[in-house]
Amino acid sequence: MRMTRHIRLSRTTVGPSSRHVAAIGIAALGVLCILPAALQAQAAAQAPAGAGAQLVPIPIQLPKPMFEGTPQNLTVPNLQKPLGRPRDPFLAPPGVTNVAKGKKVLSSDMEPVIGELAQVTDGDKKGVEGSFVELGPGLQYVTIDLGAPYEVYAVLFWHFHKTPRVYFDVVVQLADDADFKKNVRTLFNNDHDNTSGLGAGKDMNYVETAEGKLVDAKGSRARYVRLYSRGNNANELNHYVEVEVFGRPAK
Ligand SMILES: [Ca+2]
Ligand SMILES: [Ca+2]
């Protein structure tokens, strides 16, 4: 359901030629004019009351891809098929930006194997050596303190994109407190067998690319964002290139 909405939106309006960035804003406006009433209602429901129905693409800036084509020989179960084209624009109310940039990062591994926790929100999304932080083996998390409550529309993150990889038991949560005890909401969970004890998730495994993984947060109010993982198909370690949180200050 979470992926369906914006895919349907853009299929309705945007053909193959819409990949041009310049056309996105116009296309988004067009969407709202020609969408069937049901879809318009759906789009409006994504925005909080009083925000109006006009949604615009969130301002995503992607790093340079480090590899091309569909990864081969990845024997990972429950693996999402690559889209085979750029991800559709993700729509949110105007004024939504990456509010995680430069914000404080906490972790289950406060002394990373390689790099520093600050790299999770430093704006460097390059896939090269030196641009990711490496956390220890097994289940690890990073928590981003946004510093104040925000309406969160999307969480976009890159574990590693130097080579195609799949990170395991990826769980993304929002909460009102740094310990994740108050008002915890799970946005994404592909730990289908509940190895991590956070509950069994129904989301699929996916291959890391320069596009990152985008998770819909539906405008939920939160100050803290946490991402879990449990190693990857190449080793037992956990990595982060960058985490972006698209939101705006909560009223
Ligand atoms: Ca970074
Ligand atoms: Ca698992």
Coordinates of C-alpha atoms and ligand atoms in Angstrom, one line a residue:
M1 CA 0.0 0.0 0.0
R2 CA 2.7 2.4 0.9
M3 CA 4.5 2.0 -2.4
T4 CA 1.3 1.8 -4.4
R5 CA 0.2 5.3 -3.9
H6 CA 2.9 7.2 -5.5
I7 CA 3.5 4.6 -8.2
R8 CA -0.2 4.9 -9.2
L9 CA 0.0 8.7 -9.1
S10 CA 2.9 8.8 -11.4
R11 CA 1.7 6.1 -13.8
T12 CA -1.5 8.1 -14.2
T13 CA 0.3 11.2 -15.3
V14 CA 3.9 10.5 -16.1
G15 CA 5.1 8.6 -19.0
P16 CA 8.6 7.5 -19.6
S17 CA 9.5 11.1 -20.6
S18 CA 8.7 12.4 -17.2
R19 CA 12.1 11.4 -15.8
H20 CA 13.4 14.9 -16.5
V21 CA 13.7 16.7 -13.2
A22 CA 12.4 19.9 -14.7
A23 CA 9.1 18.2 -15.6
I24 CA 8.4 16.8 -12.2
G25 CA 6.9 19.9 -10.7
I26 CA 4.7 20.5 -13.7
A27 CA 3.7 16.8 -13.7
A28 CA 2.9 16.9 -10.0
L29 CA 0.6 19.9 -10.6
G30 CA -1.0 18.1 -13.5
V31 CA -1.6 15.1 -11.4
L32 CA -3.9 17.0 -9.1
C33 CA -5.9 18.4 -12.0
I34 CA -6.6 15.2 -13.9
L35 CA -6.6 12.5 -11.1
P36 CA -9.9 10.7 -10.5
A37 CA -11.7 12.0 -7.4
A38 CA -10.7 8.9 -5.4
L39 CA -7.0 9.4 -6.0
Q40 CA -7.3 13.1 -5.3
A41 CA -8.8 12.2 -1.9
Q42 CA -6.0 9.8 -1.3
A43 CA -3.4 12.5 -2.1
A44 CA -5.1 15.0 0.1
A45 CA -5.2 12.4 2.9
Q46 CA -1.5 12.3 2.9
A47 CA -1.3 15.9 3.8
P48 CA -2.4 17.1 7.3
A49 CA -5.6 19.1 7.7
G50 CA -5.2 22.7 6.5
A51 CA -2.3 22.0 4.3
G52 CA -4.4 22.0 1.1
A53 CA -4.3 19.3 -1.5
Q54 CA -1.3 20.5 -3.4
L55 CA 1.6 18.0 -3.0
V56 CA 5.0 18.5 -4.6
P57 CA 8.0 16.1 -5.0
I58 CA 10.3 16.1 -2.0
P59 CA 13.8 17.5 -3.0
I60 CA 15.9 14.4 -3.2
Q61 CA 19.5 14.7 -4.4
L62 CA 21.0 11.4 -5.4
P63 CA 24.7 10.5 -5.3
K64 CA 26.6 9.2 -8.3
P65 CA 25.9 5.5 -9.0
M66 CA 28.8 3.2 -8.3
F67 CA 27.6 0.3 -10.5
E68 CA 25.1 -0.3 -13.3
G69 CA 22.5 -2.9 -14.2
T70 CA 20.7 -5.5 -12.3
P71 CA 22.8 -7.3 -9.8
Q72 CA 23.5 -11.0 -10.6
N73 CA 23.9 -14.0 -8.3
L74 CA 22.3 -12.6 -5.3
T75 CA 20.8 -15.6 -3.6
V76 CA 18.8 -13.8 -1.0
P77 CA 15.2 -15.0 -0.2
N78 CA 12.2 -12.7 -0.4
L79 CA 14.2 -10.2 -2.6
Q80 CA 12.3 -7.3 -4.3
K81 CA 12.7 -7.2 -8.0
P82 CA 14.6 -4.1 -9.1
L83 CA 12.3 -1.5 -10.6
G84 CA 14.4 -1.2 -13.8
R85 CA 13.9 2.6 -14.0
P86 CA 14.3 5.6 -11.7
R87 CA 12.1 5.7 -8.7
D88 CA 9.0 7.8 -9.1
P89 CA 8.9 11.2 -7.4
F90 CA 7.6 11.1 -3.8
L91 CA 5.0 13.7 -3.1
A92 CA 4.6 15.7 0.1
P93 CA 3.4 19.1 1.1
P94 CA 5.5 22.1 0.0
G95 CA 8.3 23.1 2.4
V96 CA 9.3 19.5 3.3
T97 CA 13.1 19.2 3.4
N98 CA 15.8 16.9 4.8
V99 CA 15.6 17.8 8.5
A100 CA 18.2 15.2 9.6
K101 CA 21.2 17.0 8.0
G102 CA 23.8 17.7 10.7
K103 CA 21.6 16.3 13.5
K104 CA 22.9 14.2 16.4
V105 CA 23.3 10.4 15.9
L106 CA 23.3 7.8 18.6
S107 CA 23.9 4.1 18.1
S108 CA 24.0 0.7 19.7
D109 CA 27.7 0.9 18.6
M110 CA 29.0 4.2 19.8
E111 CA 32.5 3.4 18.8
P112 CA 32.2 2.4 15.1
V113 CA 34.8 0.0 13.5
I114 CA 35.3 2.5 10.7
G115 CA 34.4 6.2 10.5
E116 CA 32.2 8.3 12.8
L117 CA 28.5 8.4 13.6
A118 CA 28.3 12.0 12.4
Q119 CA 28.8 10.6 8.9
V120 CA 25.2 9.3 9.0
T121 CA 23.8 12.8 8.7
D122 CA 26.8 14.8 7.2
G123 CA 25.3 15.1 3.7
D124 CA 28.0 13.0 2.1
K125 CA 26.2 10.3 0.2
K126 CA 29.1 9.1 -2.0
G127 CA 29.5 5.3 -2.2
V128 CA 33.3 5.3 -2.0
E129 CA 35.6 4.2 0.8
G130 CA 35.7 6.8 3.5
S131 CA 32.1 7.9 3.0
F132 CA 30.4 5.3 5.2
V133 CA 30.5 4.4 8.9
E134 CA 30.9 0.7 9.8
L135 CA 29.2 -0.6 12.9
G136 CA 29.9 -3.9 14.6
P137 CA 28.5 -7.3 13.7
G138 CA 24.9 -8.6 14.4
L139 CA 21.9 -6.4 15.3
Q140 CA 22.9 -2.7 15.4
Y141 CA 21.0 0.5 15.1
V142 CA 21.4 4.2 14.6
T143 CA 19.1 6.8 16.2
I144 CA 18.7 10.3 14.8
D145 CA 17.6 13.0 17.2
L146 CA 15.8 15.6 15.1
G147 CA 16.0 18.0 18.1
A148 CA 12.3 18.8 18.0
P149 CA 9.1 17.2 16.8
Y150 CA 8.6 17.1 13.1
E151 CA 5.9 15.9 10.7
V152 CA 7.9 13.2 9.0
Y153 CA 6.9 12.3 5.4
A154 CA 9.7 10.0 4.3
V155 CA 12.9 8.4 5.5
L156 CA 15.5 7.9 2.8
F157 CA 18.7 5.9 3.6
W158 CA 21.8 4.4 2.1
H159 CA 23.5 1.6 3.9
F160 CA 26.2 1.1 1.3
H161 CA 26.2 1.5 -2.5
K162 CA 29.7 0.8 -3.6
T163 CA 28.6 -2.7 -4.7
P164 CA 25.2 -4.3 -4.8
R165 CA 24.3 -5.6 -1.3
V166 CA 21.3 -6.6 0.7
Y167 CA 21.2 -5.7 4.4
F168 CA 19.2 -8.0 6.6
D169 CA 16.4 -7.4 9.1
V170 CA 16.0 -3.7 8.2
V171 CA 13.6 -2.0 10.6
V172 CA 12.8 1.7 10.5
Q173 CA 10.9 3.3 13.4
L174 CA 9.7 6.6 14.8
A175 CA 9.3 7.5 18.4
D176 CA 8.8 10.4 20.9
D177 CA 11.8 9.4 23.0
A178 CA 15.4 8.4 22.4
D179 CA 14.9 5.0 24.1
F180 CA 12.1 4.1 21.8
K181 CA 9.6 3.4 24.5
K182 CA 7.0 6.1 23.8
N183 CA 4.7 6.1 20.8
V184 CA 6.9 3.8 18.7
R185 CA 5.8 3.4 15.1
T186 CA 7.3 1.0 12.6
L187 CA 7.5 2.3 9.1
F188 CA 9.4 -0.6 7.5
N189 CA 10.3 -4.1 8.7
N190 CA 11.7 -6.9 6.5
D191 CA 12.6 -9.1 9.4
H192 CA 10.0 -11.6 8.3
D193 CA 11.0 -14.3 10.9
N194 CA 11.4 -11.8 13.9
T195 CA 15.1 -12.6 14.5
S196 CA 15.5 -9.1 16.1
G197 CA 12.4 -9.5 18.4
L198 CA 10.8 -6.3 17.1
G199 CA 7.9 -8.2 15.6
A200 CA 7.7 -10.0 12.3
G201 CA 7.7 -7.7 9.3
K202 CA 6.1 -8.1 5.8
D203 CA 8.4 -5.9 3.8
M204 CA 10.8 -7.4 1.3
N205 CA 14.6 -7.5 1.1
Y206 CA 16.0 -5.1 -1.4
V207 CA 19.3 -4.4 -3.2
E208 CA 21.1 -1.2 -2.1
T209 CA 21.7 1.3 -4.9
A210 CA 22.6 5.0 -5.3
E211 CA 18.9 5.7 -5.1
G212 CA 18.8 4.7 -1.5
K213 CA 15.7 3.1 0.2
L214 CA 12.7 5.4 0.6
V215 CA 10.2 4.6 3.3
D216 CA 6.8 6.5 3.5
A217 CA 6.2 8.0 6.9
K218 CA 2.8 9.6 6.1
G219 CA 3.4 12.8 8.0
S220 CA 3.7 11.1 11.4
R221 CA 4.9 13.4 14.2
A222 CA 8.2 12.3 15.8
R223 CA 11.5 13.6 17.1
Y224 CA 13.5 10.4 16.9
V225 CA 14.1 8.1 14.0
R226 CA 15.8 4.7 14.4
L227 CA 17.1 2.3 11.8
Y228 CA 18.1 -1.3 12.6
S229 CA 20.0 -3.9 10.6
R230 CA 21.7 -7.2 11.2
G231 CA 24.6 -7.5 8.8
N232 CA 24.4 -8.0 5.0
N233 CA 24.9 -10.7 2.4
A234 CA 28.7 -9.9 2.2
N235 CA 29.6 -9.8 5.9
E236 CA 28.1 -9.5 9.4
L237 CA 28.8 -5.8 9.7
N238 CA 26.4 -2.9 9.4
H239 CA 27.0 0.3 7.4
Y240 CA 25.5 3.7 6.8
V241 CA 26.4 6.2 4.1
E242 CA 23.5 8.6 5.0
V243 CA 20.1 8.8 6.5
E244 CA 17.7 11.6 5.4
V245 CA 14.4 12.5 7.0
F246 CA 12.1 14.5 5.0
G247 CA 9.8 16.6 7.2
R248 CA 8.8 20.0 8.4
P249 CA 8.4 21.4 12.0
A250 CA 5.3 20.0 13.7
K251 CA 2.7 22.6 14.6
Ligands
CA1 CA 27.2 10.5 5.1
CA2 CA 15.3 -12.2 10.2

